[in-house]
PDB file of C-alpha atoms in Angstrom:
ATOM      1  CA  UNK A  21       0.000   0.000   0.000  1.00  0.00           C
ATOM      2  CA  UNK A  22       1.685   3.200  -1.155  1.00  0.00           C
ATOM      3  CA  UNK A  23       1.704   5.900   1.513  1.00  0.00           C
ATOM      4  CA  UNK A  24       1.878   9.557   0.449  1.00  0.00           C
ATOM      5  CA  UNK A  25       2.862  11.948   3.222  1.00  0.00           C
ATOM      6  CA  UNK A  26       1.061  15.273   3.168  1.00  0.00           C
ATOM      7  CA  UNK A  27      -0.286  18.077   5.343  1.00  0.00           C
ATOM      8  CA  UNK A  28      -3.819  18.539   6.633  1.00  0.00           C
ATOM      9  CA  UNK A  29      -4.458  22.126   7.706  1.00  0.00           C
ATOM     10  CA  UNK A  30      -7.130  23.451  10.057  1.00  0.00           C
ATOM     11  CA  UNK A  31      -7.380  27.008  11.373  1.00  0.00           C
ATOM     12  CA  UNK A  32      -9.388  28.206  14.347  1.00  0.00           C
ATOM     13  CA  UNK A  33     -10.100  31.798  15.354  1.00  0.00           C
ATOM     14  CA  UNK A  34     -11.376  33.037  18.720  1.00  0.00           C
ATOM     15  CA  UNK A  35     -12.205  36.559  19.899  1.00  0.00           C
ATOM     16  CA  UNK A  36     -11.585  37.962  23.384  1.00  0.00           C
ATOM     17  CA  UNK A  37     -12.632  41.309  24.858  1.00  0.00           C
ATOM     18  CA  UNK A  38      -9.349  42.810  26.089  1.00  0.00           C
ATOM     19  CA  UNK A  39     -10.254  46.505  26.513  1.00  0.00           C
ATOM     20  CA  UNK A  40     -13.732  47.180  27.901  1.00  0.00           C
ATOM     21  CA  UNK A  41     -13.751  50.960  27.424  1.00  0.00           C
ATOM     22  CA  UNK A  42     -17.208  51.501  28.923  1.00  0.00           C
ATOM     23  CA  UNK A  43     -16.878  48.754  31.568  1.00  0.00           C
ATOM     24  CA  UNK A  44     -20.199  47.153  30.657  1.00  0.00           C
ATOM     25  CA  UNK A  45     -18.762  43.631  30.406  1.00  0.00           C
ATOM     26  CA  UNK A  46     -19.728  43.168  26.746  1.00  0.00           C
ATOM     27  CA  UNK A  47     -18.154  44.060  23.401  1.00  0.00           C
ATOM     28  CA  UNK A  48     -19.478  47.510  22.481  1.00  0.00           C
ATOM     29  CA  UNK A  49     -18.381  50.543  20.427  1.00  0.00           C
ATOM     30  CA  UNK A  50     -14.926  51.752  21.441  1.00  0.00           C
ATOM     31  CA  UNK A  51     -13.886  48.407  22.945  1.00  0.00           C
ATOM     32  CA  UNK A  52     -10.884  46.386  21.734  1.00  0.00           C
ATOM     33  CA  UNK A  53     -10.998  42.725  20.681  1.00  0.00           C
ATOM     34  CA  UNK A  54      -8.090  40.280  20.535  1.00  0.00           C
ATOM     35  CA  UNK A  55      -8.269  37.681  17.756  1.00  0.00           C
ATOM     36  CA  UNK A  56      -6.308  34.471  18.295  1.00  0.00           C
ATOM     37  CA  UNK A  57      -5.741  32.268  15.243  1.00  0.00           C
ATOM     38  CA  UNK A  58      -4.336  28.760  15.646  1.00  0.00           C
ATOM     39  CA  UNK A  59      -3.147  27.002  12.481  1.00  0.00           C
ATOM     40  CA  UNK A  60      -2.760  23.249  12.931  1.00  0.00           C
ATOM     41  CA  UNK A  61      -1.120  20.699  10.657  1.00  0.00           C
ATOM     42  CA  UNK A  62      -2.585  17.340  11.656  1.00  0.00           C
ATOM     43  CA  UNK A  63      -1.307  15.586   8.528  1.00  0.00           C
ATOM     44  CA  UNK A  64       1.648  13.251   8.157  1.00  0.00           C
ATOM     45  CA  UNK A  65       3.875  15.637   6.216  1.00  0.00           C
ATOM     46  CA  UNK A  66       4.965  19.277   6.370  1.00  0.00           C
ATOM     47  CA  UNK A  67       2.866  22.115   4.969  1.00  0.00           C
ATOM     48  CA  UNK A  68       5.003  24.404   2.850  1.00  0.00           C
ATOM     49  CA  UNK A  69       4.721  27.999   1.711  1.00  0.00           C
ATOM     50  CA  UNK A  70       2.130  28.763   4.391  1.00  0.00           C
ATOM     51  CA  UNK A  71       0.714  32.302   4.318  1.00  0.00           C
ATOM     52  CA  UNK A  72      -1.996  33.789   6.542  1.00  0.00           C
ATOM     53  CA  UNK A  73      -4.051  36.816   5.476  1.00  0.00           C
ATOM     54  CA  UNK A  74      -6.951  38.556   7.198  1.00  0.00           C
ATOM     55  CA  UNK A  75      -8.935  41.754   6.569  1.00  0.00           C
ATOM     56  CA  UNK A  76     -10.821  42.898   9.697  1.00  0.00           C
ATOM     57  CA  UNK A  77     -14.477  43.970   9.647  1.00  0.00           C
ATOM     58  CA  UNK A  78     -15.044  47.450   8.167  1.00  0.00           C
ATOM     59  CA  UNK A  79     -16.555  48.579  11.482  1.00  0.00           C
ATOM     60  CA  UNK A  80     -13.287  47.928  13.302  1.00  0.00           C
ATOM     61  CA  UNK A  81      -9.825  49.488  13.226  1.00  0.00           C
ATOM     62  CA  UNK A  82      -6.696  47.343  13.288  1.00  0.00           C
ATOM     63  CA  UNK A  83      -4.534  48.273  16.295  1.00  0.00           C
ATOM     64  CA  UNK A  84      -1.063  49.341  15.204  1.00  0.00           C
ATOM     65  CA  UNK A  85       1.729  47.043  16.393  1.00  0.00           C
ATOM     66  CA  UNK A  86      -0.671  44.373  17.656  1.00  0.00           C
ATOM     67  CA  UNK A  87       0.101  41.579  15.163  1.00  0.00           C
ATOM     68  CA  UNK A  88       2.129  38.716  16.641  1.00  0.00           C
ATOM     69  CA  UNK A  89       3.112  35.255  15.430  1.00  0.00           C
ATOM     70  CA  UNK A  90       4.891  32.295  16.981  1.00  0.00           C
ATOM     71  CA  UNK A  91       6.548  31.508  13.643  1.00  0.00           C
ATOM     72  CA  UNK A  92       7.398  33.306  10.433  1.00  0.00           C
ATOM     73  CA  UNK A  93       7.453  36.951   9.395  1.00  0.00           C
ATOM     74  CA  UNK A  94       4.752  39.584   9.738  1.00  0.00           C
ATOM     75  CA  UNK A  95       4.419  41.200   6.319  1.00  0.00           C
ATOM     76  CA  UNK A  96       1.316  43.344   6.786  1.00  0.00           C
ATOM     77  CA  UNK A  97      -0.878  44.986   9.382  1.00  0.00           C
ATOM     78  CA  UNK A  98       1.541  46.126  12.068  1.00  0.00           C
ATOM     79  CA  UNK A  99       1.342  49.708  10.834  1.00  0.00           C
ATOM     80  CA  UNK A 100      -2.386  49.601  11.597  1.00  0.00           C
ATOM     81  CA  UNK A 101      -3.324  49.256   7.922  1.00  0.00           C
ATOM     82  CA  UNK A 102      -5.149  46.071   6.842  1.00  0.00           C
ATOM     83  CA  UNK A 103      -4.805  43.377   5.780  1.00  0.00           C
ATOM     84  CA  UNK A 104      -2.985  41.348   8.399  1.00  0.00           C
ATOM     85  CA  UNK A 105      -0.430  39.188   6.569  1.00  0.00           C
ATOM     86  CA  UNK A 106       2.023  36.630   7.928  1.00  0.00           C
ATOM     87  CA  UNK A 107       4.502  34.572   5.908  1.00  0.00           C
ATOM     88  CA  UNK A 108       4.497  31.507   8.162  1.00  0.00           C
ATOM     89  CA  UNK A 109       6.768  29.310   6.036  1.00  0.00           C
ATOM     90  CA  UNK A 110       6.683  25.563   6.695  1.00  0.00           C
ATOM     91  CA  UNK A 111       4.592  23.868   9.392  1.00  0.00           C
ATOM     92  CA  UNK A 112       5.792  20.405  10.349  1.00  0.00           C
ATOM     93  CA  UNK A 113       3.425  17.467  10.786  1.00  0.00           C
ATOM     94  CA  UNK A 114       1.593  17.610  14.141  1.00  0.00           C
ATOM     95  CA  UNK A 115       2.743  21.205  14.719  1.00  0.00           C
ATOM     96  CA  UNK A 116       0.845  24.460  15.081  1.00  0.00           C
ATOM     97  CA  UNK A 117       1.351  28.215  14.755  1.00  0.00           C
ATOM     98  CA  UNK A 118      -0.490  30.933  16.690  1.00  0.00           C
ATOM     99  CA  UNK A 119      -1.153  34.411  15.277  1.00  0.00           C
ATOM    100  CA  UNK A 120      -2.836  37.231  17.217  1.00  0.00           C
ATOM    101  CA  UNK A 121      -3.962  40.773  16.466  1.00  0.00           C
ATOM    102  CA  UNK A 122      -6.248  43.407  17.977  1.00  0.00           C
ATOM    103  CA  UNK A 123      -9.044  45.551  16.563  1.00  0.00           C
ATOM    104  CA  UNK A 124     -11.011  48.432  18.058  1.00  0.00           C
ATOM    105  CA  UNK A 125     -14.752  48.573  17.392  1.00  0.00           C
ATOM    106  CA  UNK A 126     -15.923  51.794  15.752  1.00  0.00           C
ATOM    107  CA  UNK A 127     -17.416  54.417  18.059  1.00  0.00           C
ATOM    108  CA  UNK A 128     -20.010  55.533  17.261  1.00  0.00           C
ATOM    109  CA  UNK A 129     -21.214  52.460  15.411  1.00  0.00           C
ATOM    110  CA  UNK A 130     -23.443  52.982  12.346  1.00  0.00           C
ATOM    111  CA  UNK A 131     -27.130  52.540  13.048  1.00  0.00           C
ATOM    112  CA  UNK A 132     -28.344  48.958  12.642  1.00  0.00           C
ATOM    113  CA  UNK A 133     -24.937  47.313  13.128  1.00  0.00           C
ATOM    114  CA  UNK A 134     -25.265  44.620  15.798  1.00  0.00           C
ATOM    115  CA  UNK A 135     -22.134  42.535  15.193  1.00  0.00           C
ATOM    116  CA  UNK A 136     -18.677  42.440  13.650  1.00  0.00           C
ATOM    117  CA  UNK A 137     -17.447  39.416  11.717  1.00  0.00           C
ATOM    118  CA  UNK A 138     -13.924  38.323  10.897  1.00  0.00           C
ATOM    119  CA  UNK A 139     -12.429  35.430   8.933  1.00  0.00           C
ATOM    120  CA  UNK A 140      -8.886  34.818   7.801  1.00  0.00           C
ATOM    121  CA  UNK A 141      -7.437  32.580   5.105  1.00  0.00           C
ATOM    122  CA  UNK A 142      -4.540  30.122   5.235  1.00  0.00           C
ATOM    123  CA  UNK A 143      -2.935  29.255   1.929  1.00  0.00           C
ATOM    124  CA  UNK A 144       0.124  27.259   0.892  1.00  0.00           C
ATOM    125  CA  UNK A 145       1.870  25.454  -1.919  1.00  0.00           C
ATOM    126  CA  UNK A 146       0.858  21.863  -1.124  1.00  0.00           C
ATOM    127  CA  UNK A 147      -2.641  22.088   0.400  1.00  0.00           C
ATOM    128  CA  UNK A 148      -5.938  23.791  -0.485  1.00  0.00           C
ATOM    129  CA  UNK A 149      -6.643  27.258   0.890  1.00  0.00           C
ATOM    130  CA  UNK A 150      -8.373  26.993   4.256  1.00  0.00           C
ATOM    131  CA  UNK A 151     -10.581  29.681   5.877  1.00  0.00           C
ATOM    132  CA  UNK A 152     -10.540  30.137   9.631  1.00  0.00           C
ATOM    133  CA  UNK A 153     -13.318  28.517  11.638  1.00  0.00           C
ATOM    134  CA  UNK A 154     -15.047  29.557  14.851  1.00  0.00           C
ATOM    135  CA  UNK A 155     -14.727  26.405  17.003  1.00  0.00           C
ATOM    136  CA  UNK A 156     -17.560  27.555  19.291  1.00  0.00           C
ATOM    137  CA  UNK A 157     -20.174  26.913  16.584  1.00  0.00           C
ATOM    138  CA  UNK A 158     -21.148  23.633  14.895  1.00  0.00           C
ATOM    139  CA  UNK A 159     -20.828  25.098  11.380  1.00  0.00           C
ATOM    140  CA  UNK A 160     -17.534  24.320   9.638  1.00  0.00           C
ATOM    141  CA  UNK A 161     -15.363  27.071   8.164  1.00  0.00           C
ATOM    142  CA  UNK A 162     -17.557  29.872   9.519  1.00  0.00           C
ATOM    143  CA  UNK A 163     -16.402  33.406  10.393  1.00  0.00           C
ATOM    144  CA  UNK A 164     -15.904  34.502  13.978  1.00  0.00           C
ATOM    145  CA  UNK A 165     -18.883  36.718  14.818  1.00  0.00           C
ATOM    146  CA  UNK A 166     -18.881  39.085  17.795  1.00  0.00           C
ATOM    147  CA  UNK A 167     -22.275  40.447  18.910  1.00  0.00           C
ATOM    148  CA  UNK A 168     -22.092  44.145  19.776  1.00  0.00           C
ATOM    149  CA  UNK A 169     -24.087  45.778  22.576  1.00  0.00           C
ATOM    150  CA  UNK A 170     -24.982  49.258  21.317  1.00  0.00           C
ATOM    151  CA  UNK A 171     -27.839  51.629  22.074  1.00  0.00           C
ATOM    152  CA  UNK A 172     -28.550  55.363  21.938  1.00  0.00           C
ATOM    153  CA  UNK A 173     -29.013  57.314  25.169  1.00  0.00           C
ATOM    154  CA  UNK A 174     -30.995  60.515  24.704  1.00  0.00           C
ATOM    155  CA  UNK A 175     -31.054  63.475  27.086  1.00  0.00           C
ATOM    156  CA  UNK A 176     -32.747  66.827  26.460  1.00  0.00           C
ATOM    157  CA  UNK A 177     -32.318  70.103  28.321  1.00  0.00           C
ATOM    158  CA  UNK A 178     -34.358  73.294  27.902  1.00  0.00           C
ATOM    159  CA  UNK A 179     -33.533  76.844  29.028  1.00  0.00           C
ATOM    160  CA  UNK A 180     -35.356  80.157  28.668  1.00  0.00           C
ATOM    161  CA  UNK A 181     -33.923  83.624  28.033  1.00  0.00           C
ATOM    162  CA  UNK A 182     -35.540  87.057  28.170  1.00  0.00           C
ATOM    163  CA  UNK A 183     -35.073  88.160  24.574  1.00  0.00           C
ATOM    164  CA  UNK A 184     -37.214  91.321  24.462  1.00  0.00           C
ATOM    165  CA  UNK A 185     -37.874  93.211  27.723  1.00  0.00           C
ATOM    166  CA  UNK A 186     -40.740  95.423  26.518  1.00  0.00           C
ATOM    167  CA  UNK A 187     -41.186  97.304  29.773  1.00  0.00           C
ATOM    168  CA  UNK A 188     -37.482  97.335  30.742  1.00  0.00           C
ATOM    169  CA  UNK A 189     -38.302  95.755  34.081  1.00  0.00           C
ATOM    170  CA  UNK A 190     -35.370  93.359  33.969  1.00  0.00           C
ATOM    171  CA  UNK A 191     -37.581  90.338  34.461  1.00  0.00           C
ATOM    172  CA  UNK A 192     -40.171  88.456  32.440  1.00  0.00           C
ATOM    173  CA  UNK A 193     -43.498  90.224  32.466  1.00  0.00           C
ATOM    174  CA  UNK A 194     -46.621  90.492  30.244  1.00  0.00           C
ATOM    175  CA  UNK A 195     -45.695  91.669  26.738  1.00  0.00           C
ATOM    176  CA  UNK A 196     -42.068  90.468  26.902  1.00  0.00           C
ATOM    177  CA  UNK A 197     -40.608  87.868  24.509  1.00  0.00           C
ATOM    178  CA  UNK A 198     -38.884  84.724  25.693  1.00  0.00           C
ATOM    179  CA  UNK A 199     -36.374  82.598  23.742  1.00  0.00           C
ATOM    180  CA  UNK A 200     -36.393  78.874  24.497  1.00  0.00           C
ATOM    181  CA  UNK A 201     -33.253  76.840  23.767  1.00  0.00           C
ATOM    182  CA  UNK A 202     -33.500  73.052  23.619  1.00  0.00           C
ATOM    183  CA  UNK A 203     -30.373  70.866  23.415  1.00  0.00           C
ATOM    184  CA  UNK A 204     -30.852  67.194  22.541  1.00  0.00           C
ATOM    185  CA  UNK A 205     -27.811  65.006  23.207  1.00  0.00           C
ATOM    186  CA  UNK A 206     -27.100  61.395  22.337  1.00  0.00           C
ATOM    187  CA  UNK A 207     -24.539  60.122  24.826  1.00  0.00           C
ATOM    188  CA  UNK A 208     -25.017  56.481  23.793  1.00  0.00           C
ATOM    189  CA  UNK A 209     -22.744  54.381  21.619  1.00  0.00           C
ATOM    190  CA  UNK A 210     -24.845  54.229  18.458  1.00  0.00           C
ATOM    191  CA  UNK A 211     -26.902  56.623  16.388  1.00  0.00           C
ATOM    192  CA  UNK A 212     -30.468  57.493  17.381  1.00  0.00           C
ATOM    193  CA  UNK A 213     -32.841  57.332  14.416  1.00  0.00           C
ATOM    194  CA  UNK A 214     -36.253  58.836  13.649  1.00  0.00           C
ATOM    195  CA  UNK A 215     -35.819  61.364  16.451  1.00  0.00           C
ATOM    196  CA  UNK A 216     -38.733  63.795  16.774  1.00  0.00           C
ATOM    197  CA  UNK A 217     -39.123  66.903  18.889  1.00  0.00           C
TER     198      UNK A 217
END
């Protein structure tokens, strides 16, 4: 029975909340996520020419200097400009490589955005290109999705000002004109829509 040695590549990606800017305990606008990618070669031969690439979600910003790898050379992303790119090289049989990088969720987040998704790609010269998989879900080869907790928080204040003092009394009296000033603020972490006053 002829035996042909060859690689078998799998790649897993997990997200972790590492900077909780608003201290609410959940990923939300302005927070920072850490992505951890583990590339495994469970085959019986080395994987050669291995390259990892990843373009973060458009509603996130790649953190400058955050790309790390346990093997190979970082060729893109450490200046804070996507995509993340790592020239891993060769991965021996039954070996693995870990790559990490951080992204900051946009703040404010566009209205209607409830999650950010991210998926990388592992390619090489002697195995088919393999997308990263979220091991926490039963679906194979699916992107890593992070639900985002975002909501508007509206506050309104109203003040009055004596604009025309008809009788020069120095205080509001019949016949005078008042100016009302209303300030509506959104101090939440996403846009408020269909606002009416």
